Amino acid sequence: MCLILLAWRPGHAHPLVMAANRDEFYDRPTLPLHAWKDVPGLYAGRDELAGGTWLGVGPDGRFAALTNIRDPRQPPFGRSRGELSVQFLADPRPPAAFLDELANRAGDYSGFNLLLGDSRELWFFSSREGQPRQLPAGLYALSNADLDTPWPKSLRGKAALESTLAAPDAEQLLALLHDSEQAAEALLPDTGIGSTTERLLSSIFIASRNYGTRASTSLIVDADGTRELVERSYGPYGSLLGEVRLNP
């Protein structure tokens, strides 16, 4: 349903390189990447239905990206998971302090994964695990299961991201996010949604009539803190709706 690919390399010329797809129903109202007037310093797309975001950056080098956990057995909860990214990006506390507090209320939300950090640290929190984890330098893939679960789209995307890291640029990252090749039947995970839907969701870029990749985002952070954030928005059957480029 979503995919986040991330290279975390403290001390490198490009310490953070991220490429992410947000997959959602096309009829869910959404604003593209922009500066939020009600949250100073926050740059992100916005879910107009619930008010949160799936990926964004904030002051002091802060960044956050979110996926849900695919489990058709879990009941829907009242609070929107997208508010978690906003809360962190607007919070002056260090990542560890924010996540320690979040651990006490993670049960208020349906299953989620949260990658977040600043110019110094990268952290991961899964509502399944319930314990924050600081991540070392490395290459990571997160879809709708645990971090680095070897789903075909995660493995394919991780390899593609690694191939760009010598000289990463937004065009390369957005191109790898547009990979629509579906996985072979024998490689599909079984998450309880049926093989037809598993196959549809197995590609990095998803396109259909009702559901698919709504936004592809690249984020490149330089050692001096300079950030380049690019988002492409899509509609039914993968039609390109627009592009936003910012240096927040």
PDB file of N, CA and C in Angstrom, residues 3 25 28 67 107 112 126 128 134 162 179 181 191 197 209-210 223 238 241:
ATOM      1  N   LEU A   3       5.293   2.604   0.354  1.00  0.00           N
ATOM      2  CA  LEU A   3       6.682   2.151   0.383  1.00  0.00           C
ATOM      3  C   LEU A   3       7.576   3.335   0.694  1.00  0.00           C
ATOM      4  N   PHE A  25      -6.818   5.541  -1.908  1.00  0.00           N
ATOM      5  CA  PHE A  25      -7.933   5.667  -2.831  1.00  0.00           C
ATOM      6  C   PHE A  25      -7.904   7.053  -3.465  1.00  0.00           C
ATOM      7  N   ARG A  28      -9.975  10.091  -2.034  1.00  0.00           N
ATOM      8  CA  ARG A  28      -9.719  10.691  -0.720  1.00  0.00           C
ATOM      9  C   ARG A  28      -9.110  12.073  -0.929  1.00  0.00           C
ATOM     10  N   THR A  67       3.702   4.586   7.492  1.00  0.00           N
ATOM     11  CA  THR A  67       2.898   3.612   6.753  1.00  0.00           C
ATOM     12  C   THR A  67       1.929   2.940   7.729  1.00  0.00           C
ATOM     13  N   GLY A 107      -1.713   2.545  21.293  1.00  0.00           N
ATOM     14  CA  GLY A 107      -2.937   1.762  21.165  1.00  0.00           C
ATOM     15  C   GLY A 107      -4.149   2.570  20.768  1.00  0.00           C
ATOM     16  N   PHE A 112       0.537   0.856  12.792  1.00  0.00           N
ATOM     17  CA  PHE A 112       1.323   1.803  12.013  1.00  0.00           C
ATOM     18  C   PHE A 112       2.807   1.587  12.227  1.00  0.00           C
ATOM     19  N   SER A 126       7.238   0.876  15.643  1.00  0.00           N
ATOM     20  CA  SER A 126       6.134   0.071  15.126  1.00  0.00           C
ATOM     21  C   SER A 126       5.143  -0.168  16.249  1.00  0.00           C
ATOM     22  N   ARG A 128       3.306  -2.574  16.494  1.00  0.00           N
ATOM     23  CA  ARG A 128       3.374  -4.001  16.816  1.00  0.00           C
ATOM     24  C   ARG A 128       4.432  -4.269  17.874  1.00  0.00           C
ATOM     25  N   GLN A 134      16.472   3.139  17.800  1.00  0.00           N
ATOM     26  CA  GLN A 134      17.351   4.011  17.038  1.00  0.00           C
ATOM     27  C   GLN A 134      18.074   3.163  16.003  1.00  0.00           C
ATOM     28  N   GLU A 162      19.851   1.819  -3.846  1.00  0.00           N
ATOM     29  CA  GLU A 162      21.300   1.661  -3.660  1.00  0.00           C
ATOM     30  C   GLU A 162      22.062   2.063  -4.918  1.00  0.00           C
ATOM     31  N   ASP A 179       8.163   2.428 -10.912  1.00  0.00           N
ATOM     32  CA  ASP A 179       8.294   1.039 -11.384  1.00  0.00           C
ATOM     33  C   ASP A 179       6.975   0.298 -11.145  1.00  0.00           C
ATOM     34  N   GLU A 181       6.213  -2.836 -12.309  1.00  0.00           N
ATOM     35  CA  GLU A 181       6.303  -4.289 -12.506  1.00  0.00           C
ATOM     36  C   GLU A 181       5.760  -5.025 -11.281  1.00  0.00           C
ATOM     37  N   THR A 191      -1.224 -11.693   3.080  1.00  0.00           N
ATOM     38  CA  THR A 191      -1.646 -10.830   4.194  1.00  0.00           C
ATOM     39  C   THR A 191      -3.153 -10.863   4.404  1.00  0.00           C
ATOM     40  N   THR A 197      -5.539  -8.985  -5.220  1.00  0.00           N
ATOM     41  CA  THR A 197      -5.167  -7.709  -4.612  1.00  0.00           C
ATOM     42  C   THR A 197      -3.701  -7.705  -4.209  1.00  0.00           C
ATOM     43  N   ARG A 209      -8.171   1.841 -11.350  1.00  0.00           N
ATOM     44  CA  ARG A 209      -9.258   2.819 -11.499  1.00  0.00           C
ATOM     45  C   ARG A 209      -9.565   3.540 -10.193  1.00  0.00           C
ATOM     46  N   ASN A 210      -9.555   2.811  -9.077  1.00  0.00           N
ATOM     47  CA  ASN A 210      -9.996   3.388  -7.802  1.00  0.00           C
ATOM     48  C   ASN A 210      -8.884   3.641  -6.797  1.00  0.00           C
ATOM     49  N   ALA A 223      24.969  17.506   3.666  1.00  0.00           N
ATOM     50  CA  ALA A 223      25.658  17.557   4.949  1.00  0.00           C
ATOM     51  C   ALA A 223      25.505  18.908   5.643  1.00  0.00           C
ATOM     52  N   GLY A 238      -2.716   6.095 -12.833  1.00  0.00           N
ATOM     53  CA  GLY A 238      -1.371   6.644 -12.826  1.00  0.00           C
ATOM     54  C   GLY A 238      -1.200   7.934 -13.597  1.00  0.00           C
ATOM     55  N   LEU A 241      -0.701  14.392 -12.215  1.00  0.00           N
ATOM     56  CA  LEU A 241      -1.514  15.561 -11.921  1.00  0.00           C
ATOM     57  C   LEU A 241      -0.683  16.816 -11.684  1.00  0.00           C
TER      58      LEU A 241
END
